[in-house]
Each structure stands twice: as structure tokens, then as C-alpha cells.
Short mmCIF file of C-alpha atoms in Angstrom, two decimals:
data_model
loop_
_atom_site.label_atom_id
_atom_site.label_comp_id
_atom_site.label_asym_id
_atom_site.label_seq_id
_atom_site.Cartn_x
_atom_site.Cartn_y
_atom_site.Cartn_z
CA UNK A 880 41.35 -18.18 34.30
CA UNK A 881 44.66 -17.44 32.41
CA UNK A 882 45.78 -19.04 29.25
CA UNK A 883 49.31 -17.96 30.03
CA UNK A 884 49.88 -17.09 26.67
CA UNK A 885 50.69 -12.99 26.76
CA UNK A 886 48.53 -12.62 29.52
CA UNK A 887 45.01 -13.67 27.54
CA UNK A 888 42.26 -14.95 29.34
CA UNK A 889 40.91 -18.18 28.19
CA UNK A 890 37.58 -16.53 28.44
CA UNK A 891 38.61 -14.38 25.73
CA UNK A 892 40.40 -16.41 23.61
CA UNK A 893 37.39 -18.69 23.64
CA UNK A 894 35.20 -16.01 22.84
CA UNK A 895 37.44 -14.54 20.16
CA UNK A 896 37.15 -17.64 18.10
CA UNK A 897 33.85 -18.75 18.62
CA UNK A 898 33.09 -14.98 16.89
CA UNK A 899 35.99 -16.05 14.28
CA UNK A 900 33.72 -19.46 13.70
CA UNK A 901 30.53 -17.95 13.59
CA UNK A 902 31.67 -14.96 10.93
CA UNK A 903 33.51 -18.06 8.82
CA UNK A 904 30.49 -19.96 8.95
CA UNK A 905 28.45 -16.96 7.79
CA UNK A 906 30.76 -16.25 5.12
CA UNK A 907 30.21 -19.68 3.66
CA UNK A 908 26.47 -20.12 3.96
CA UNK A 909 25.67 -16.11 2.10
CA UNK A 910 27.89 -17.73 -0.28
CA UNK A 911 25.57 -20.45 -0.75
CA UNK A 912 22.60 -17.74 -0.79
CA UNK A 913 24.25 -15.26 -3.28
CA UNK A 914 23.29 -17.14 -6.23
CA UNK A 915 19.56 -16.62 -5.37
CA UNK A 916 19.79 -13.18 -4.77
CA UNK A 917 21.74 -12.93 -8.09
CA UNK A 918 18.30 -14.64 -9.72
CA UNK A 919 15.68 -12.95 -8.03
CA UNK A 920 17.05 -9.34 -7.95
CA UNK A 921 19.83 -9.38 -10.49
CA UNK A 922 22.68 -8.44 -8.10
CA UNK A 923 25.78 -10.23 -7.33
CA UNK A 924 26.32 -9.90 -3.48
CA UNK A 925 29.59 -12.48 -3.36
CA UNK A 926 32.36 -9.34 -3.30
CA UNK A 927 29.92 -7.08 -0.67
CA UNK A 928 30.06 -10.47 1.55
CA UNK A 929 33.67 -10.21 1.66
CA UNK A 930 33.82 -6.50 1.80
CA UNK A 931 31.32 -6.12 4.88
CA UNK A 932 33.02 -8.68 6.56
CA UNK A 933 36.47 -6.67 5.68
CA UNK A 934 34.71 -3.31 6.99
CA UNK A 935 33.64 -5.09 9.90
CA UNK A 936 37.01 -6.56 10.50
CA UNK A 937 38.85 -3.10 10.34
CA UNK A 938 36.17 -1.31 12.62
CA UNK A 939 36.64 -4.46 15.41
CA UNK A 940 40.59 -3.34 14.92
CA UNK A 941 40.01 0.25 14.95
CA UNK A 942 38.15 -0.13 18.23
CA UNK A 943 40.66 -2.44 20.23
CA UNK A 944 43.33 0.35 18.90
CA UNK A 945 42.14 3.40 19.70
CA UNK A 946 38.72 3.02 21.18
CA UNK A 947 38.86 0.70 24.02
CA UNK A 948 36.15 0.60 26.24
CA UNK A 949 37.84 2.74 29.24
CA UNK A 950 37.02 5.59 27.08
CA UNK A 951 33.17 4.70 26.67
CA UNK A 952 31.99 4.72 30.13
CA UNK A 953 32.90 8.50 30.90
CA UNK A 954 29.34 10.43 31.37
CA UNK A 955 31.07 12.89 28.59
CA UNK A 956 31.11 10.24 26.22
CA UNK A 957 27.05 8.74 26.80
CA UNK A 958 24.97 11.83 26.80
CA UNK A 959 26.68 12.34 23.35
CA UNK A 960 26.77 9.65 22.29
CA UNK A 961 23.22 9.02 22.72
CA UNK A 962 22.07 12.79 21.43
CA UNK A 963 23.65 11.91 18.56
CA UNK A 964 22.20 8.78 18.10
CA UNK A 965 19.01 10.22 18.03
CA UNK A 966 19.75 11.99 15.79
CA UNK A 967 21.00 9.95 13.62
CA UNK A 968 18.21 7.94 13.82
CA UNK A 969 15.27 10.77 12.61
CA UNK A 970 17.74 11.71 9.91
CA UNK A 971 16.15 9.41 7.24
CA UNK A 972 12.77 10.76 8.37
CA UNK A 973 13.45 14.49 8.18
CA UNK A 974 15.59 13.60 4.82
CA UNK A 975 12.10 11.78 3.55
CA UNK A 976 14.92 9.01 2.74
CA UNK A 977 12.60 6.42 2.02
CA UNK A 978 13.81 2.88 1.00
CA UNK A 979 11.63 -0.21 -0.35
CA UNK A 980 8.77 1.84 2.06
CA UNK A 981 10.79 2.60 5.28
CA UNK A 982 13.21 5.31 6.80
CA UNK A 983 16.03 2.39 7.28
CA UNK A 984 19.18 3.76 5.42
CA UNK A 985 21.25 6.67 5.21
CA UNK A 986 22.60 6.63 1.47
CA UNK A 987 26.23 7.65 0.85
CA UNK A 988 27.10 6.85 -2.47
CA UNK A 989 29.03 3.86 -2.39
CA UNK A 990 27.31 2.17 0.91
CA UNK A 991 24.34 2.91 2.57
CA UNK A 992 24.35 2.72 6.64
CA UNK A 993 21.44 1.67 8.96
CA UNK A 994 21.16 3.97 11.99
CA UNK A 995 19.57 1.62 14.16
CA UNK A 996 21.83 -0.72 13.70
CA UNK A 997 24.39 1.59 15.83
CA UNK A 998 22.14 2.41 18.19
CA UNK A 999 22.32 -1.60 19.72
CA UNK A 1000 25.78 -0.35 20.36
CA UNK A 1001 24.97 3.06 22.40
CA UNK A 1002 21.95 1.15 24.08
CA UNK A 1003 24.18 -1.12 25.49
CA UNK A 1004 26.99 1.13 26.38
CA UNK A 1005 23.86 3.24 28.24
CA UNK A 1006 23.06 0.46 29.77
CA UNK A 1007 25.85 0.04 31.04
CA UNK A 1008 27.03 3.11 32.16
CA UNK A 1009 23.53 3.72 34.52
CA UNK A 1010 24.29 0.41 36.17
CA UNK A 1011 27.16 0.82 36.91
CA UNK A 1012 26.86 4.34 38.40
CA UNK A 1013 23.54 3.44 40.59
CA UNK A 1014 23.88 4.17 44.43
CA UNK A 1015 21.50 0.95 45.62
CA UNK A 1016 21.77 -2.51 45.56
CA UNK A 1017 18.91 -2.71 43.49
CA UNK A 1018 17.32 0.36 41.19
CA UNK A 1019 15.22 3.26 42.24
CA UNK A 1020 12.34 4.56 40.52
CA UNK A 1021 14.28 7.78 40.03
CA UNK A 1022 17.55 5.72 38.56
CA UNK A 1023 15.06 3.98 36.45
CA UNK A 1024 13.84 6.73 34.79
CA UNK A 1025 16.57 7.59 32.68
CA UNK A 1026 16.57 4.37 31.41
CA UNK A 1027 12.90 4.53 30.29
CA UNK A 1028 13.47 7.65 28.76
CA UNK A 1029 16.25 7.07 26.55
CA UNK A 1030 15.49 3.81 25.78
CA UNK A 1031 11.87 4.46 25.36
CA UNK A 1032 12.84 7.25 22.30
CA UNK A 1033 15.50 5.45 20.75
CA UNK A 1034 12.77 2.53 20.26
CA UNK A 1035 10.38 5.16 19.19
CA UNK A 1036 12.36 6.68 16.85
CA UNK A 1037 13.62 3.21 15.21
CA UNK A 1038 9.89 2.44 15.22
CA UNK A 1039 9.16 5.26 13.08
CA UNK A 1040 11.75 4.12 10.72
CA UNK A 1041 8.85 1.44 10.26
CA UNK A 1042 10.95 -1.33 11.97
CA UNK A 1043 9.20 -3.64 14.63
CA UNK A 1044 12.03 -6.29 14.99
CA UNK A 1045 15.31 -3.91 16.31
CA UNK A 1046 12.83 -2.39 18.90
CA UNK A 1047 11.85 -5.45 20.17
CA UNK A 1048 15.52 -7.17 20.19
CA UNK A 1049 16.40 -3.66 22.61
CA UNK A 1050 13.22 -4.57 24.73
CA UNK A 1051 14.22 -7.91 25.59
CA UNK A 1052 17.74 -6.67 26.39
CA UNK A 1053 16.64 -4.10 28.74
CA UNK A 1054 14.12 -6.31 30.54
CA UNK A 1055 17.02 -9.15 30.53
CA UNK A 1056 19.18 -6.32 32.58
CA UNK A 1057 16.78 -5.12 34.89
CA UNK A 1058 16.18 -8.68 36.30
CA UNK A 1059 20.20 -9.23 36.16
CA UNK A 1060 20.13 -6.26 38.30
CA UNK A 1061 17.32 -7.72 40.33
CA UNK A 1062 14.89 -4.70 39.99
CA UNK A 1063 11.49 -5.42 41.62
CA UNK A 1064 10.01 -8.07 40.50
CA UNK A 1065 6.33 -6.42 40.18
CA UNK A 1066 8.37 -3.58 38.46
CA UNK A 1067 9.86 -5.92 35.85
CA UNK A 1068 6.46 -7.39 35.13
CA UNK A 1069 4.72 -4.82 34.48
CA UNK A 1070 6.97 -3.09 31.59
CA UNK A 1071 6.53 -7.08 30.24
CA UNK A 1072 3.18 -6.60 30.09
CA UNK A 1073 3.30 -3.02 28.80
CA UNK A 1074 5.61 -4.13 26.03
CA UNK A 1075 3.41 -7.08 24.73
CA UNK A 1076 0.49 -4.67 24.84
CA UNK A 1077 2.15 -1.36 22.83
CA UNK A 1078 3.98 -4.47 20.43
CA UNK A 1079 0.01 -6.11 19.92
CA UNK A 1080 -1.15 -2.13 19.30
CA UNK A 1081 2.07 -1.80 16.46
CA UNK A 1082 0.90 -4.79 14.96
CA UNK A 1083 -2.52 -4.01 14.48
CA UNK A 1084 -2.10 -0.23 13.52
CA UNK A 1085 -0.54 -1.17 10.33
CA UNK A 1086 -1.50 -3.08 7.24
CA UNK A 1087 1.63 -5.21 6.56
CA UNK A 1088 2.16 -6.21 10.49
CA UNK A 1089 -1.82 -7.24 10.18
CA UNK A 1090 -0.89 -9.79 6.92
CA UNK A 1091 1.55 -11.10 8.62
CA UNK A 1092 -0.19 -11.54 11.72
CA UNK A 1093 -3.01 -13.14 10.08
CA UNK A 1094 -0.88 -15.54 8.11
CA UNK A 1095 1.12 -16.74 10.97
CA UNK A 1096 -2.24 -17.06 12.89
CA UNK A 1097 -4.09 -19.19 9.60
CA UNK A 1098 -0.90 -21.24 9.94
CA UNK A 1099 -1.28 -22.63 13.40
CA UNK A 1100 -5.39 -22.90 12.69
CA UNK A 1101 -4.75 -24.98 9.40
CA UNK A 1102 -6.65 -22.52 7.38
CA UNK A 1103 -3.16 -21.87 5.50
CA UNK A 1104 -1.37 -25.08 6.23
CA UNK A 1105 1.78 -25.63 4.53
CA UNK A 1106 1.77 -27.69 1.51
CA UNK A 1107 3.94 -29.40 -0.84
CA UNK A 1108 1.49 -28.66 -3.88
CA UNK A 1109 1.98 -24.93 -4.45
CA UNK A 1110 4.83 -22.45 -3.82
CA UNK A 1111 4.38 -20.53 -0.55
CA UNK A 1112 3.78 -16.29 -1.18
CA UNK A 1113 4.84 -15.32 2.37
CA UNK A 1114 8.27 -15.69 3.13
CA UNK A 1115 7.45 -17.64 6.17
CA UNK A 1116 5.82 -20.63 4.13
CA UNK A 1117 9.09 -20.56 2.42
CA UNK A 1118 11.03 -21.26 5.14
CA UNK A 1119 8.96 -23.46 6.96
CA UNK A 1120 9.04 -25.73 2.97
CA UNK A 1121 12.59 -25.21 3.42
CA UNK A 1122 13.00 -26.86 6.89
CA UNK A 1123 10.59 -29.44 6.20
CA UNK A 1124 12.36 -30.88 3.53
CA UNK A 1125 15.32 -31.20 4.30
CA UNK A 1126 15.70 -34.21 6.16
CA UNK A 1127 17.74 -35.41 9.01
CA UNK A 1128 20.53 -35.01 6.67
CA UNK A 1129 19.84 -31.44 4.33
CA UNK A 1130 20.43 -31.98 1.01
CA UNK A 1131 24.01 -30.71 1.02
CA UNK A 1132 26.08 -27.07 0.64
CA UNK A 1133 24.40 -24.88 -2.26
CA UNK A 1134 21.61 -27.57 -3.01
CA UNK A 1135 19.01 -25.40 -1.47
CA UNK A 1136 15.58 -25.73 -3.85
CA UNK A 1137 13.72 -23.30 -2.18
CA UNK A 1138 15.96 -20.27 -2.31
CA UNK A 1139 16.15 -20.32 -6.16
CA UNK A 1140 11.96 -20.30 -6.02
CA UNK A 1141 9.94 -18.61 -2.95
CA UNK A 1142 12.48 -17.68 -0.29
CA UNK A 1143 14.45 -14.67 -1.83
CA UNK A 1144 16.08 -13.43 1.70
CA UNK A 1145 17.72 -16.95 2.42
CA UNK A 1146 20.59 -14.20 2.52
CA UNK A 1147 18.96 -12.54 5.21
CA UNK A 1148 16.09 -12.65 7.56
CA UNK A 1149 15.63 -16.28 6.66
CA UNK A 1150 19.42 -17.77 6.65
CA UNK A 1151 18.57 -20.13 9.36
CA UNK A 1152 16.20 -21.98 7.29
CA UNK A 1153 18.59 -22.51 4.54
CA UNK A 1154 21.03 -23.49 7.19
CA UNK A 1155 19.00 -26.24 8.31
CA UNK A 1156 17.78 -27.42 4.22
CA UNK A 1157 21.19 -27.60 3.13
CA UNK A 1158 22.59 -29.07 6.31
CA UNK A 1159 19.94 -30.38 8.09
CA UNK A 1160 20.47 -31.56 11.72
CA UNK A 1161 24.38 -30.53 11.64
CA UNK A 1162 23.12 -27.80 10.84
CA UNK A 1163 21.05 -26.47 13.22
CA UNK A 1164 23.37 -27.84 15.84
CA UNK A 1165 26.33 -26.21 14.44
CA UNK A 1166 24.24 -22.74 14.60
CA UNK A 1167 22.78 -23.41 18.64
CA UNK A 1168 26.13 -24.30 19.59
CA UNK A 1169 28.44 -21.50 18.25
CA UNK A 1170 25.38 -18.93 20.09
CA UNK A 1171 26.16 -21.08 23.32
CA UNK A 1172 29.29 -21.06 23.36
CA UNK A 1173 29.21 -17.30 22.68
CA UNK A 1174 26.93 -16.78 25.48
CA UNK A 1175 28.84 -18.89 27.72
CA UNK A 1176 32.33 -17.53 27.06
CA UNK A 1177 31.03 -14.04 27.17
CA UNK A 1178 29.20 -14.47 30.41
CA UNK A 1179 31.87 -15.79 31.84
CA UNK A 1180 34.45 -12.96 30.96
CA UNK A 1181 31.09 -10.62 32.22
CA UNK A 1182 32.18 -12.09 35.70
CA UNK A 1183 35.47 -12.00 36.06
CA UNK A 1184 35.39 -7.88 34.27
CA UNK A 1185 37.39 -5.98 37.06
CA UNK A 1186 34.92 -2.59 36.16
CA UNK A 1187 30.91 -2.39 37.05
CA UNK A 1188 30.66 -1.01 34.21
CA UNK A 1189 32.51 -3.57 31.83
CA UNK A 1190 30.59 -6.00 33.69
CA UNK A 1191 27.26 -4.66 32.73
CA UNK A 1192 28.35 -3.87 28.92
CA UNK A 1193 29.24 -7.33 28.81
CA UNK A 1194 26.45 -9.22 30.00
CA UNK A 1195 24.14 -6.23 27.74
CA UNK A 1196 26.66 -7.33 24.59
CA UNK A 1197 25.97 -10.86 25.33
CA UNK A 1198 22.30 -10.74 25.51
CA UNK A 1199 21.22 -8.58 22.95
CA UNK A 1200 22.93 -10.64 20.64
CA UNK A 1201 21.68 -14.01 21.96
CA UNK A 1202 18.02 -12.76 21.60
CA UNK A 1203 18.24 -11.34 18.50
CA UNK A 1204 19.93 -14.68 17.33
CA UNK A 1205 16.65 -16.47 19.22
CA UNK A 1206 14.34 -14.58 17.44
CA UNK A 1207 15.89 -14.63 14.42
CA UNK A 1208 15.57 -18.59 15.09
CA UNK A 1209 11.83 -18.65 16.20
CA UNK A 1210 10.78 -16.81 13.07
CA UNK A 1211 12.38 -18.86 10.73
CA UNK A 1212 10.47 -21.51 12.08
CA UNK A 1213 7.18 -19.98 12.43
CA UNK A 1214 6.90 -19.63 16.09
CA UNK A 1215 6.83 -15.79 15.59
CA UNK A 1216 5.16 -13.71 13.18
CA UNK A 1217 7.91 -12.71 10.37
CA UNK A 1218 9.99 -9.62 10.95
CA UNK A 1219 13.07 -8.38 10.04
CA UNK A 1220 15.87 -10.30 12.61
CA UNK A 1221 18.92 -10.94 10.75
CA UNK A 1222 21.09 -14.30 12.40
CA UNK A 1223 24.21 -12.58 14.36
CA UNK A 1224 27.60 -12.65 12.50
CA UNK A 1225 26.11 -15.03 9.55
CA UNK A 1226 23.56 -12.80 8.03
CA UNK A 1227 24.11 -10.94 4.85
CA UNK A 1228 23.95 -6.84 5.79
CA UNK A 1229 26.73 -4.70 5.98
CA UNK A 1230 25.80 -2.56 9.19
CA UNK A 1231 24.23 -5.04 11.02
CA UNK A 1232 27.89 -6.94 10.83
CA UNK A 1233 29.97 -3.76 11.61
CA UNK A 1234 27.97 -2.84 14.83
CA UNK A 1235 28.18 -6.22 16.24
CA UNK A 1236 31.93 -6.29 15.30
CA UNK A 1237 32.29 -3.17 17.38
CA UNK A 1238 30.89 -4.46 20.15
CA UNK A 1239 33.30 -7.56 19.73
CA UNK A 1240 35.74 -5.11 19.95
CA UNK A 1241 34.92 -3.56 23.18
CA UNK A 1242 35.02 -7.02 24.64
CA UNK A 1243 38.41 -7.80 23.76
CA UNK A 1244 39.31 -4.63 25.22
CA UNK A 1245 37.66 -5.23 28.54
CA UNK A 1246 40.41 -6.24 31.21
CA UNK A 1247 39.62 -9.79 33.17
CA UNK A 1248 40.56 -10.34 36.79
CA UNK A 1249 43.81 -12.34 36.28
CA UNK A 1250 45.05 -10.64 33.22
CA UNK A 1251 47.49 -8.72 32.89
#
């Protein structure tokens, strides 16, 4: 589909805007969420909003100039690209760079940058590139292997970092892939099943993952029900107070109660449910239909991408960030044990914006059928 207007696909455009929308709408709503995080931690947040986005901005540009995506899918560009990533991602181990207890962040002074963040980017690129470069209709043991391997570490190693949630955002991603490229079925399954068992033995091996667990399981039992009496001490409660009363209607931009008591990462892991307080049902649709309309646009340019390969980076791009969004989603509203997902695009955190911006990036560059 052409646009006619120098040679754009609709596709694109669509997508293009629906990012603009969602990064707008995130702008506004951290905004909203600053205040709290000025309260609870002392820390005004409203000019690193702006400036991540900026960053974010310049590194989508930067990539469209003089990174397009021809220039990823060369085999001397992923098996660098992906040693280095690794790492990359044990350097805040072997630095003993521990922040608020985990190996997250690599501190530079003026900004501090999340490894793992960057390595959603290379895992889809990776992705990508075996797809695209596989001999059979559908995979081979021996073209699968790769993927486990490299995959398998780069989870590993963010799991060390003591982070559950990016690990299981790649999981889903991969899995989502392998059925796109219809790998046996029995195949498929079974790394589903392996995953949920390995993600039930990181839960129970460590202390915090157990609290949580426990909480979210008292919860559902109604040996921890929510109530209006007491201020929640999980973050969790918080948002599930938040949600609950806010009405069909919220009660309106900035007039969140909860985020200036128990929920101190409305900015964060837990935007969603000050999306919905302040803004109720609007809300919540405004936030399902920007992720659908990404999803759809991007899909949709995914199949009409004249490359295998930009096909496959494209429909890795799109998912990824659709389940992480989901997830993000399902926590905030208790139907997942709390963990670190930050929502797509509107979530406060500088690295998490700038990788998804780069893959953005690599979208636009990607050439349609039709375009010029």
C-alpha cells in the first residue's frame, strides 16, 4: 500500500505515528507521576523525562542515518554483535556494580545504561538473521541450536543480573517466532513447558521472588484481600487500590491518590495503573489501542518487507514489544506476580526508551514492497 507521498508506505506512516502517540502520551502521564517520585525519593525526574525521550529521539535518527538495517543482517555484524553483548551484560557482575541489590546498570557519570535493555535489540536482530538464513521450510534441530544457545546465555546472563522479567519478555518472543516459523509443534511445547518449569525453579530459589509469589497467591485465596482500610505494603496492592478506585471515569490528569501514598513506581513498573486511576476507562482504552494499532501496522509492514530477514526482525520487533506491553498490563492488575516490566514507550527509564527507539528505527529503514 502506498501513501504516494515521497514514496512512504501507509504501513509506515501509520506506524510512525502511532510510536509518535504512544511516546506523547508517555510523556504526559510520567509527568503526572514525577511529583510522587519527587515525594517519596526526593528527586525531580520532569527534565530526565524530556531528556531520555531527546536521547531516544537522536539514537532513532542516528539509526535511520547511518545504521539502517541492510547493514545489520550481515553474519559479520551478529556474531559481534552478540559477543559483545555478552559481554556487556557480565560487566556489572565482574565490576561487583551492584545497584539497589542487582547487577542492572553500568554507571557513567552523568547516566547510567542497562545492558539488558540492548540486548532485546541484538536478540531480535539474531533472530532474525537465523531465520532468514535457514535452508528448510521449517527448522532443523541443528538450525535450532544456535538459537538455544545464544538465547539461552543471554537470558542467563540477564538472570544473573537478578532480573526475572527481561528474560521472560525474550522467552515469549522466541517461542512467538518459532511457531511463526511453524517449528514442530511437539518441539514448541516442550521448551513451553521447560520455560514455566526453570521460571517456577527462579522463583522459588530466591527470597524476594518467594514474597512476591506468596502475596500474589494470598491475594487470589483472600488471605490478603485488598482493602480500603489500610495502605497496601506490596506494590501490587497499590495498584490494584489504584484501579479499583477509580471509577468508570478516573478521577482526572495528576489527581492520582495513591501515587503520593503506597505506589512509589507509578513512574515505572506500575504506570498502567495510574493510567487507568486518573483516566479510568479512556484510559485503558487509549493504552490497548495505541499497542494494537502498533501491532497491526507493524505486522502489516512485516508482510509486505521485500528481505527474509527484515521480515523476521519485524515481526520479532513487533512482538517483543507487544508482550512486554501485556505483561506489563497483567501485573499491574494482579494477574501475574510483580516484576519489573516497564509499559513500552510510556514508562519512565532512560535505556529501556532508547533501545526500543532503535528498534523503531530499523523499521523505518526497512524497504516495503511498493516503495520506492
Amino acid at each position: 500500500m502506498r501513501s504516494g507521498m515521497k514514496g512512504i508506505a501507509a504501513e509506515k506512516k501509520g506506524f510512525m505515528i502511532t510510536v509518535v502517540m504512544l511516546v506523547v502520551f508517555g510523556i504526559v502521564i510520567t509527568m503526572s507521576a514525577s511529583i510522587s517520585v519527587k515525594i517519596h525519593n526526593g528527586v525531580d525526574i520532569t527534565t530526565k523525562i524530556l531528556a531520555n525521550v531527546l536521547i531516544s529521539i537522536i539514537s532513532m535518527a542516528l539509526i535511520i542515518w547511518k545504521a539502517p538495517i541492510e547493514r545489520w543482517k550481515k553474519q559479520g555484524f551478529i556474531y559481534p554483535a552478540v559477543g559483545g553483548m555478552m559481554v556487556l551484560l557480565l560487566l556489572p557482575i565482574l565490576l561487583n556494580i551492584r545497584i539497589n541489590g542487582a547487577y542492572r546498570w553500568i554507571s557513567f557519570g552523568v547516566f547510567s545504561l542497562q545492558p539488558a535493555e540492548l540486548a532485546k535489540i541484538v536478540v531480535v536482530t539474531f533472530l532474525a538473521y537465523v531465520f532468514s538464513t535457514m535452508r528448510h521450510p521449517r527448522p532443523t534441530m541443528d538450525e535450532l541450536l544456535p538459537i538455544g544457545a545464544v538465547t539461552g546465555l543471554i537470558v542467563l546472563f540477564i538472570f544473573m543480573e537478578r532480573d526475572l522479567g527481561l528474560p521472560l519478555v525474550i522467552a515469549v518472543t522466541v517461542l512467538v517466532m518459532l511457531f511463526v516459523t511453524r517449528t514442530n509443534r511437539l518441539v514448541v511445547v516442550t521448551l513451553m513447558v521447560l520455560g514455566l518449569m526453570l521460571f517456577a525453579v527462579a522463583v522459588m530459589t530466591a527470597q524476594h521472588r518467594r514474597t512476591r509469589a506468596i502475596q500474589f497467591w494470598d491475594r487470589k485465596t483472600g488471605e490478603n484481600a485488598l482493602s480500603f482500610d489500610k495502605i497496601p505494603d506490596d506494590q501490587v496492592g497499590a495498584a490494584l487500590l489504584a484501579v479499583s478506585s477509580a471509577g468508570l471515569k478516573g478521577k482526572g490528569l495528576g489527581n492520582s491518590e495513591t501515587k503520593f501514598s503506597s505506589l512509589t513506581e507509578a513512574h515505572n513498573d506500575f504506570v498502567f495503573s495510574l493510567i487507568i486511576e486518573e483516566l479510568g476507562l479512556a484510559g485503558f482504552i487509549i493504552v490497548v489501542f495505541l499497542f494494537t494499532l502498533f501491532m497491526v501496522f507493524g505486522l502489516r509492514m512485516a508482510f509486505t518487507a521485500q528481505g527474509r530477514f527484515e521480515h523476521f526482525f519485524l515481526i520479532g520487533m513487533v512482538f517483543l514489544t507487544i508482550s512486554q506491553a501485556v505483561l506489563h498490563m497483567m501485573v499491574n492488575v494482579d494477574m501475574l506476580p510483580a516484576k519489573g516490566f516497564g509499559l513500552p514507550f510510556v514508562s519512565y527509564g532512560g535505556s529501556s526508551m532508547v533501545s526500543h527507539m532503535i528498534l523503531v528505527g530499523l523499521a523505518m529503514t526497512v524497504k516495503l514492497k511498493g516503495e520506492e
